[in-house]
Backbone as numpy.savetxt, mean C-alpha at the origin, in Angstrom:
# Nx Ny Nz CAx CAy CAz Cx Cy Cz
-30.95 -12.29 8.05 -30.23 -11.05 8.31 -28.73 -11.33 8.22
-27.93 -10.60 7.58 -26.57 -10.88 7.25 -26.01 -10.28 8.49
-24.67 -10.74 8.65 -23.52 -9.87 10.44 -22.88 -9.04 9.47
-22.97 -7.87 9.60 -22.07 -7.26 9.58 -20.67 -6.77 10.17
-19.61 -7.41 9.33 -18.15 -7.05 9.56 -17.71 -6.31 10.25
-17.01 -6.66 11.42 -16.52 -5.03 12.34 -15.05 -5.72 11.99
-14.31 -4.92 11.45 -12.87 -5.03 11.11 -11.35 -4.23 12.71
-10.75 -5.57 13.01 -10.18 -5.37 14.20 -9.14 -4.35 13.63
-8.90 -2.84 14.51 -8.48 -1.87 14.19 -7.24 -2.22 14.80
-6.89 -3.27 15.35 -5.39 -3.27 15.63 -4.64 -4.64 14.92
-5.12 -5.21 13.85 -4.87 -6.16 13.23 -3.58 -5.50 12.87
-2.77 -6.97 12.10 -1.27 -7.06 11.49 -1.55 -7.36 10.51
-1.25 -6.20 9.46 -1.44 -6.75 7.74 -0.41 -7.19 7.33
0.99 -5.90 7.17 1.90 -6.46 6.63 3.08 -6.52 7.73
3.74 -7.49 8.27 4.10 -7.14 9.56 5.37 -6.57 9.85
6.14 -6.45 7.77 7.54 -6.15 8.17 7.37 -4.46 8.44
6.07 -4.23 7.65 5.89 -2.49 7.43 6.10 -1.83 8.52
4.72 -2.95 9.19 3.76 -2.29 10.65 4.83 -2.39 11.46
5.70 -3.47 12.11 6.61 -3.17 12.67 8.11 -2.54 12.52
8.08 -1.98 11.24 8.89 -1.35 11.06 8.75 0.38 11.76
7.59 0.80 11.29 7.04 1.76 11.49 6.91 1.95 12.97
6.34 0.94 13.84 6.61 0.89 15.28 7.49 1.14 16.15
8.67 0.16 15.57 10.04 0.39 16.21 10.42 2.00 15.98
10.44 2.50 14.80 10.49 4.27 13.97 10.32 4.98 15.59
8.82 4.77 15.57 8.36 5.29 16.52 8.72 5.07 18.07
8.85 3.88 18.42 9.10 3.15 19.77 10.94 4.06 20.17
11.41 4.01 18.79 12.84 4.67 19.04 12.74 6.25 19.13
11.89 7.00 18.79 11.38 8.02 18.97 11.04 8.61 20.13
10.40 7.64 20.76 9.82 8.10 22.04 10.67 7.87 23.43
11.77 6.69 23.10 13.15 6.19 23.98 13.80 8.06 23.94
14.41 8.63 22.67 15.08 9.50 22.39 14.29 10.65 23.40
13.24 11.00 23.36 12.31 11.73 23.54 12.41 11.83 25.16
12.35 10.31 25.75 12.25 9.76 27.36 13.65 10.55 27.34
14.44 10.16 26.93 15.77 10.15 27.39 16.53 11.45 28.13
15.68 12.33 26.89 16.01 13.85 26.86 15.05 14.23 28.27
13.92 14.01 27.66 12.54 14.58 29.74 13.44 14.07 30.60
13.99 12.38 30.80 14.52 11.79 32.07 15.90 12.70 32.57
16.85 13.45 31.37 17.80 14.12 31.49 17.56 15.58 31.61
16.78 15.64 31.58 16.35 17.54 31.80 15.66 17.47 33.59
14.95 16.58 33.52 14.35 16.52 35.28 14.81 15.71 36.09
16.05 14.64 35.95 16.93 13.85 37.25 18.35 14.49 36.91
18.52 15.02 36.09 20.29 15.35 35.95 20.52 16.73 37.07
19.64 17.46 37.17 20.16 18.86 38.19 19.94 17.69 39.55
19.05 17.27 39.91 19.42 16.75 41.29 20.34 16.18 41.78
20.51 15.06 40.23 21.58 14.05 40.51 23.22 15.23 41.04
23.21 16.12 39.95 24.14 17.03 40.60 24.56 17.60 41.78
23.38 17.67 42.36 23.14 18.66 43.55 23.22 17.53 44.81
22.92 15.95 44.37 23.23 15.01 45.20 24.49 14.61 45.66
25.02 15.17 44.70 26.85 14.43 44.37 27.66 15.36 44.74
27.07 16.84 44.95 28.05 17.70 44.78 28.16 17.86 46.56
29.31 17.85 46.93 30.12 17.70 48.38 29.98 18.64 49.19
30.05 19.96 48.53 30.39 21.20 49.06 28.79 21.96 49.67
27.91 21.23 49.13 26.52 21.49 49.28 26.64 20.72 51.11
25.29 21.29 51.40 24.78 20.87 53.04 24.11 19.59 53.02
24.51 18.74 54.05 23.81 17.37 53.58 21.81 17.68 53.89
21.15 18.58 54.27 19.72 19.00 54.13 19.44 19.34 52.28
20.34 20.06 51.98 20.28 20.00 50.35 20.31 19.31 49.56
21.42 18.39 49.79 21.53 16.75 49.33 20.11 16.17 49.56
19.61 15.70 50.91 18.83 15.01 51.01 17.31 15.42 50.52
17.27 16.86 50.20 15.81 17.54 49.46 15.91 16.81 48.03
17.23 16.78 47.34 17.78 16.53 45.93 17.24 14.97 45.65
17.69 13.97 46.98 17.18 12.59 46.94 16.39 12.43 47.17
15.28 13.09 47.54 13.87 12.95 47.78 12.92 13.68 46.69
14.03 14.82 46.15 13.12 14.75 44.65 13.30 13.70 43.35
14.41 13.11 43.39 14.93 12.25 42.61 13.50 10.86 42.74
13.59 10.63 44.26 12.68 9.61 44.83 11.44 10.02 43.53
10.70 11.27 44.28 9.69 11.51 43.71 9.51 11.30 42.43
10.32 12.31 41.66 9.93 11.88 40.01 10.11 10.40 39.88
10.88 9.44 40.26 10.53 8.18 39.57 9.25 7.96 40.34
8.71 7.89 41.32 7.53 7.66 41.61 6.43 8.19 40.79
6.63 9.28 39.99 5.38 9.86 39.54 5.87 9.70 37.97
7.05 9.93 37.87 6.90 10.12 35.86 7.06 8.91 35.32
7.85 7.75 36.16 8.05 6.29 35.12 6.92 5.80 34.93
5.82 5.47 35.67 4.25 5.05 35.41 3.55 5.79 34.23
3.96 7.16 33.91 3.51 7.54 32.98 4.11 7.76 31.79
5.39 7.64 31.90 5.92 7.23 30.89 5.83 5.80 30.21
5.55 4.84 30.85 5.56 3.49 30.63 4.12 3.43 29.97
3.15 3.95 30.89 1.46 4.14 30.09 1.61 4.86 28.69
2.63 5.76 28.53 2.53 6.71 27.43 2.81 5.55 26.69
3.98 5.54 26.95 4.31 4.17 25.58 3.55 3.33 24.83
2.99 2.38 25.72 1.53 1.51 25.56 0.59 2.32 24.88
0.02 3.41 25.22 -0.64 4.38 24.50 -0.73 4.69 22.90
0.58 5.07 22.74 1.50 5.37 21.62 1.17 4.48 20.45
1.82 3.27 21.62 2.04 1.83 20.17 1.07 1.42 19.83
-0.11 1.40 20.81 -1.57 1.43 20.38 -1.92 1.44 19.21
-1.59 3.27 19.57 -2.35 4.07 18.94 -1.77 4.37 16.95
-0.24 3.32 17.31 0.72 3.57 16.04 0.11 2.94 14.99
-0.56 1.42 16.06 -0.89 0.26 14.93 -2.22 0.18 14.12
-2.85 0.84 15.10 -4.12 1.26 14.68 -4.44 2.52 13.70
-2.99 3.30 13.93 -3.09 4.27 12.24 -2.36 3.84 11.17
-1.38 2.91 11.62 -0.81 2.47 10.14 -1.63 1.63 9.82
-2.50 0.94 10.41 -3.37 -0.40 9.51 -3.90 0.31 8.55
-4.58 2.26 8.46 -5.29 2.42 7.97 -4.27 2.88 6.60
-3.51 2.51 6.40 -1.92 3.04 5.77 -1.91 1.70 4.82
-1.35 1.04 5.71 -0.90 0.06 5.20 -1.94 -1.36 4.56
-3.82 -1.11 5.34 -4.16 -1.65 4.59 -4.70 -1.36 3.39
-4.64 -0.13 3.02 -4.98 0.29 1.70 -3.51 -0.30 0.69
-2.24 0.12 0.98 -1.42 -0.93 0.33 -1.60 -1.92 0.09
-1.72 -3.07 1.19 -2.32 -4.61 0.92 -3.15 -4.68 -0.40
-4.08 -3.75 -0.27 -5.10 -4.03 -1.10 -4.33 -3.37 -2.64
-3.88 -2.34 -3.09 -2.61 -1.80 -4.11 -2.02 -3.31 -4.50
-1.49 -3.55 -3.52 -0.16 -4.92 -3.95 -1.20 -6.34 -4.62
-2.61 -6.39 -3.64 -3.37 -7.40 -4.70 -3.61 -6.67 -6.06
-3.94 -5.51 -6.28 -4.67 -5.44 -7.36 -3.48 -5.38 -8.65
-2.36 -5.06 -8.02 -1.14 -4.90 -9.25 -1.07 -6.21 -9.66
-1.11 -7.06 -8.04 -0.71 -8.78 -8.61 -2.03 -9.25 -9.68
-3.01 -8.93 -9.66 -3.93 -9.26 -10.68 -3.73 -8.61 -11.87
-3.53 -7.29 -12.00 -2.89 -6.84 -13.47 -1.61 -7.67 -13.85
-0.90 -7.57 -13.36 0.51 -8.48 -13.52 -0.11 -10.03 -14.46
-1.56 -10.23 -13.65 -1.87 -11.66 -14.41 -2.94 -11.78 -15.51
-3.19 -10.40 -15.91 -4.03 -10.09 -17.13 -5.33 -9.77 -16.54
-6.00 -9.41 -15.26 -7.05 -9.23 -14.97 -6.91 -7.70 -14.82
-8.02 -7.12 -15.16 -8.20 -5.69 -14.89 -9.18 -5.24 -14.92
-10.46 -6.44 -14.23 -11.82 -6.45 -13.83 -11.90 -5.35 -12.54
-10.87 -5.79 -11.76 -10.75 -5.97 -9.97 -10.50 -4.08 -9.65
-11.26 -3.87 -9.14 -11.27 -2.51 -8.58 -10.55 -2.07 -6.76
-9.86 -1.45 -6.61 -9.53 -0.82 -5.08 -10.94 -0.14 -4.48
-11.32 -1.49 -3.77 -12.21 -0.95 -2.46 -11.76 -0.56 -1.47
-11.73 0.65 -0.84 -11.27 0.45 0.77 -12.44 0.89 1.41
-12.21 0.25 2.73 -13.01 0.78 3.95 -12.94 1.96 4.46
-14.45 2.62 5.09 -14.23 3.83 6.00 -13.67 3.85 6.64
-12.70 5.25 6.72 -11.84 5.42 7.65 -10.21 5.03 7.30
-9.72 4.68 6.26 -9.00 4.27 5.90 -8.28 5.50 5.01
-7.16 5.54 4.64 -6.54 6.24 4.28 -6.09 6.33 2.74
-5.29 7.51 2.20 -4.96 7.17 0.72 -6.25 6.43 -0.51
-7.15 7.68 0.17 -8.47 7.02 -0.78 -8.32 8.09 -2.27
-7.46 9.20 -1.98 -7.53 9.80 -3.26 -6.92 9.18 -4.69
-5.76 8.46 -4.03 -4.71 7.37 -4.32 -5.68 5.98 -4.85
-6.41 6.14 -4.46 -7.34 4.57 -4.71 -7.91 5.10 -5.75
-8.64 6.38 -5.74 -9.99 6.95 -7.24 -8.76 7.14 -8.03
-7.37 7.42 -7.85 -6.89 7.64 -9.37 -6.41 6.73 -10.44
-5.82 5.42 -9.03 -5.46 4.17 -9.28 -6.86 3.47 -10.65
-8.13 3.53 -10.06 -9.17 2.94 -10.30 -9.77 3.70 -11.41
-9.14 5.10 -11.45 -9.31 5.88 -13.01 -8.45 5.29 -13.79
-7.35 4.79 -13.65 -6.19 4.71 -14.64 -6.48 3.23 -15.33
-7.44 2.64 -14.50 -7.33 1.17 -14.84 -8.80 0.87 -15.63
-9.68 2.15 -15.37 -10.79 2.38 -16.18 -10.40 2.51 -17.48
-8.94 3.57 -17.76 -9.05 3.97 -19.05 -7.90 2.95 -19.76
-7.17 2.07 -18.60 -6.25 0.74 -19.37 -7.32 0.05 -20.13
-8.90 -0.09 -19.60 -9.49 -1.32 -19.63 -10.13 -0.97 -20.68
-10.34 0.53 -20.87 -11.43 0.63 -22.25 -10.64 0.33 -23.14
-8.71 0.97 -23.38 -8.26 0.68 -24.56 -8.11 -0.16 -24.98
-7.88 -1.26 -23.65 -7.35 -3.05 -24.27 -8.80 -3.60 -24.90
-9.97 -3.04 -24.39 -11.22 -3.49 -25.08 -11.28 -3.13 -26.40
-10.70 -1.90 -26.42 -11.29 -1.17 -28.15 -10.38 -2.03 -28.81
-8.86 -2.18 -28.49 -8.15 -2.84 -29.62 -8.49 -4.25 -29.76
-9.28 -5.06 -28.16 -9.42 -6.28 -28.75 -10.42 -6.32 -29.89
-11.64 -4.95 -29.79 -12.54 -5.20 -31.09 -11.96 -4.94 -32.03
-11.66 -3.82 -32.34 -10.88 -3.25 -33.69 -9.96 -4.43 -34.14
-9.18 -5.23 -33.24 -8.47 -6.25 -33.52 -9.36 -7.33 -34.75
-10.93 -7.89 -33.68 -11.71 -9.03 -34.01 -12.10 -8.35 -35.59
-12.50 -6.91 -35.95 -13.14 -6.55 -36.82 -11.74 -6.72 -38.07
-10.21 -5.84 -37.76 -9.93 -5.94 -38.27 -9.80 -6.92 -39.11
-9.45 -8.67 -37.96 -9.22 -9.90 -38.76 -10.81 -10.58 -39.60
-12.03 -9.91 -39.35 -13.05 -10.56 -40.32 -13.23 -9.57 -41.57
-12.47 -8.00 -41.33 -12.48 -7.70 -42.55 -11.04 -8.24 -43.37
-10.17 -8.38 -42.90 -8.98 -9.20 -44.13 -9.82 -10.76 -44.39
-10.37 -11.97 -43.40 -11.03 -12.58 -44.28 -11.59 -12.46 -45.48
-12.80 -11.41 -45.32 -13.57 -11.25 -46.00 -13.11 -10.27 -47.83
-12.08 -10.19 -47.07 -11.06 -9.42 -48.29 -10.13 -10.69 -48.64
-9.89 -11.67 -48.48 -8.89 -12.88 -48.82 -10.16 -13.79 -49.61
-11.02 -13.94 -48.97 -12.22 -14.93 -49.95 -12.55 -13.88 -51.18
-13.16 -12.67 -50.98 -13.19 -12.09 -52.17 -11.64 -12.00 -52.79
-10.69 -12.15 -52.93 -9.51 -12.02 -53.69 -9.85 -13.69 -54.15
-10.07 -14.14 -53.57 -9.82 -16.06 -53.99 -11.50 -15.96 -54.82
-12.33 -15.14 -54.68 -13.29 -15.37 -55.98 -13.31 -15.12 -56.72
-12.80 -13.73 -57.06 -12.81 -12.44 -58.05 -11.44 -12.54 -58.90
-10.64 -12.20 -57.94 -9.09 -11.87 -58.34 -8.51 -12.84 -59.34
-8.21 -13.70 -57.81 -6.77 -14.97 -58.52 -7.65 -16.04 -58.49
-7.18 -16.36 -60.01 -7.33 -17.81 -60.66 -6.65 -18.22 -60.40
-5.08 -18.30 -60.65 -4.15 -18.78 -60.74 -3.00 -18.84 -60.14
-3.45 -19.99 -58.73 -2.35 -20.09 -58.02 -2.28 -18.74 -56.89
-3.34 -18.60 -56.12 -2.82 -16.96 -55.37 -1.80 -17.21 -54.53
-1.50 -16.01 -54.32 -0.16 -15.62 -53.61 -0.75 -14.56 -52.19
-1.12 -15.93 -51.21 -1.39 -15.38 -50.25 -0.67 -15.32 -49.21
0.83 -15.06 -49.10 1.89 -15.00 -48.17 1.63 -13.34 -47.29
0.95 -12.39 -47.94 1.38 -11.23 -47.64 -0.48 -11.49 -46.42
-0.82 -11.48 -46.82 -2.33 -11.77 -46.10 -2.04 -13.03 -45.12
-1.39 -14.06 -45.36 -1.43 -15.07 -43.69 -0.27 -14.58 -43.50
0.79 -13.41 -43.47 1.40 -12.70 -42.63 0.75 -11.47 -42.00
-0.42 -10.90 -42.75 -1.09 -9.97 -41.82 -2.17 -10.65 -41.04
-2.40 -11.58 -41.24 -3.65 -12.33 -40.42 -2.69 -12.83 -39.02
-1.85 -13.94 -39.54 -0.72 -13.58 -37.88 -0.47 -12.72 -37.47
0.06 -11.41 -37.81 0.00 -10.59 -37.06 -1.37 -9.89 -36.58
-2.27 -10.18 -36.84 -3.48 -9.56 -36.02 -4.02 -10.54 -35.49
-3.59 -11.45 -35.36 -3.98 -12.84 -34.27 -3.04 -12.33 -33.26
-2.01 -12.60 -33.70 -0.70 -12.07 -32.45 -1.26 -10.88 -31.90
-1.87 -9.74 -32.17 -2.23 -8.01 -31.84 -3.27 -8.85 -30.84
-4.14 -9.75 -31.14 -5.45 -9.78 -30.68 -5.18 -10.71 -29.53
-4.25 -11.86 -29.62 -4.03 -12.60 -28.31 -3.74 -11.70 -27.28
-2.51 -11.30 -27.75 -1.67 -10.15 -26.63 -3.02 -8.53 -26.10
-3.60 -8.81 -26.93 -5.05 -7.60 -26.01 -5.62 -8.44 -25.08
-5.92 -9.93 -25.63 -7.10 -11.11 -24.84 -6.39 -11.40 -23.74
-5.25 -11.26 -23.02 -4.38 -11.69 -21.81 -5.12 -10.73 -21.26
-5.53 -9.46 -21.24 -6.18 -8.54 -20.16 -8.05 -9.12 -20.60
-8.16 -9.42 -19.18 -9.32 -9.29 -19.02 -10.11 -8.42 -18.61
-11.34 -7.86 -19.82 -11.59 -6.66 -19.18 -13.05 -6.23 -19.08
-13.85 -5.36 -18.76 -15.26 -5.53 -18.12 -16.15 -5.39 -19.20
């Protein structure tokens, strides 16, 4: 019986991305704190400071001040944790479909264009993957057709250079124009044979 793979949903693929994207966010949610912490301690803090008020008013003001840090920093601090969680575990599904993009270019880059974009369930930018994996369907048929058309072309100029050397020329042929088209369809046919294809 084979194990089947459970893939860790909070893994680090690429880490300048993932933590780029984090911090994005982590600074997001500072901005966010900043503004809640200044909308619900700034009237008290006022009402603490301000002189002309009754010190029973003051002291309601410092005892709400008390309160909200008792009740909102714990949940602000959980939110956070929450958040970043929850950040890394959606960009993996982001960013590991990239990973997998950046191998498959690096294999075209090296003449392979066997290698198909698999991704996993649940993962993202899969429409992005079927078009990728169309485009490389129809790279792979053309580099195939020209490598044949290539192979056929060069056994029909053979077969057209021996019949010229049976039929034709007696005397001395003048085959410069034919091993310049035969290099060049060696050259056509190498430069197709660098892609490897299915």
């Amino acid at each position: 019986m084979t194990q089947k793979y459970k893939r860790n949903p909070y893994r680090i693929i690429n880490k300048s991305h993932q933590y780029r994207l984090l911090a994005l966010i982590l600074i997001y949610i500072i901005i966010i704190t900043g503004v809640l912490i200044s909308v619900l301690f700034v009237p008290d803090i006022i009402r603490m400071n301000d002189q002309s008020l009754s010190i029973e008013v003051r002291a309601v003001a410092a005892e709400n001040i008390l309160m909200l840090h008792y009740r909102v920093w714990p949940v602000i601090i959980a939110l956070i944790c929450v958040i970043g969680l929850h950040s890394i575990r959606t960009f993996s599904r982001f960013i590991g479909p990239l990973y997998r993009f950046d191998l498959i270019f690096r294999d075209v880059c090296n003449g392979n264009l066997d290698n198909r974009i698999r991704l996993r369930k649940g993962d993202f930018l899969l429409q992005e993957a079927d078009v990728i994996n169309e485009m490389f369907d129809v790279i792979s048929e053309k580099i195939k057709n020209i490598q044949e058309k290539g192979e056929t072309a060069l056994t029909a100029l053979n077969d057209y250079e021996q019949w010229l050397l049976e039929n034709i020329i007696k005397n001395g042929p003048d085959t410069y124009k034919i091993t310049m088209l035969r290099q060049n369809l060696n050259e056509l046919i190498d430069s197709a044979k660098y892609f490897k294809t299915r």
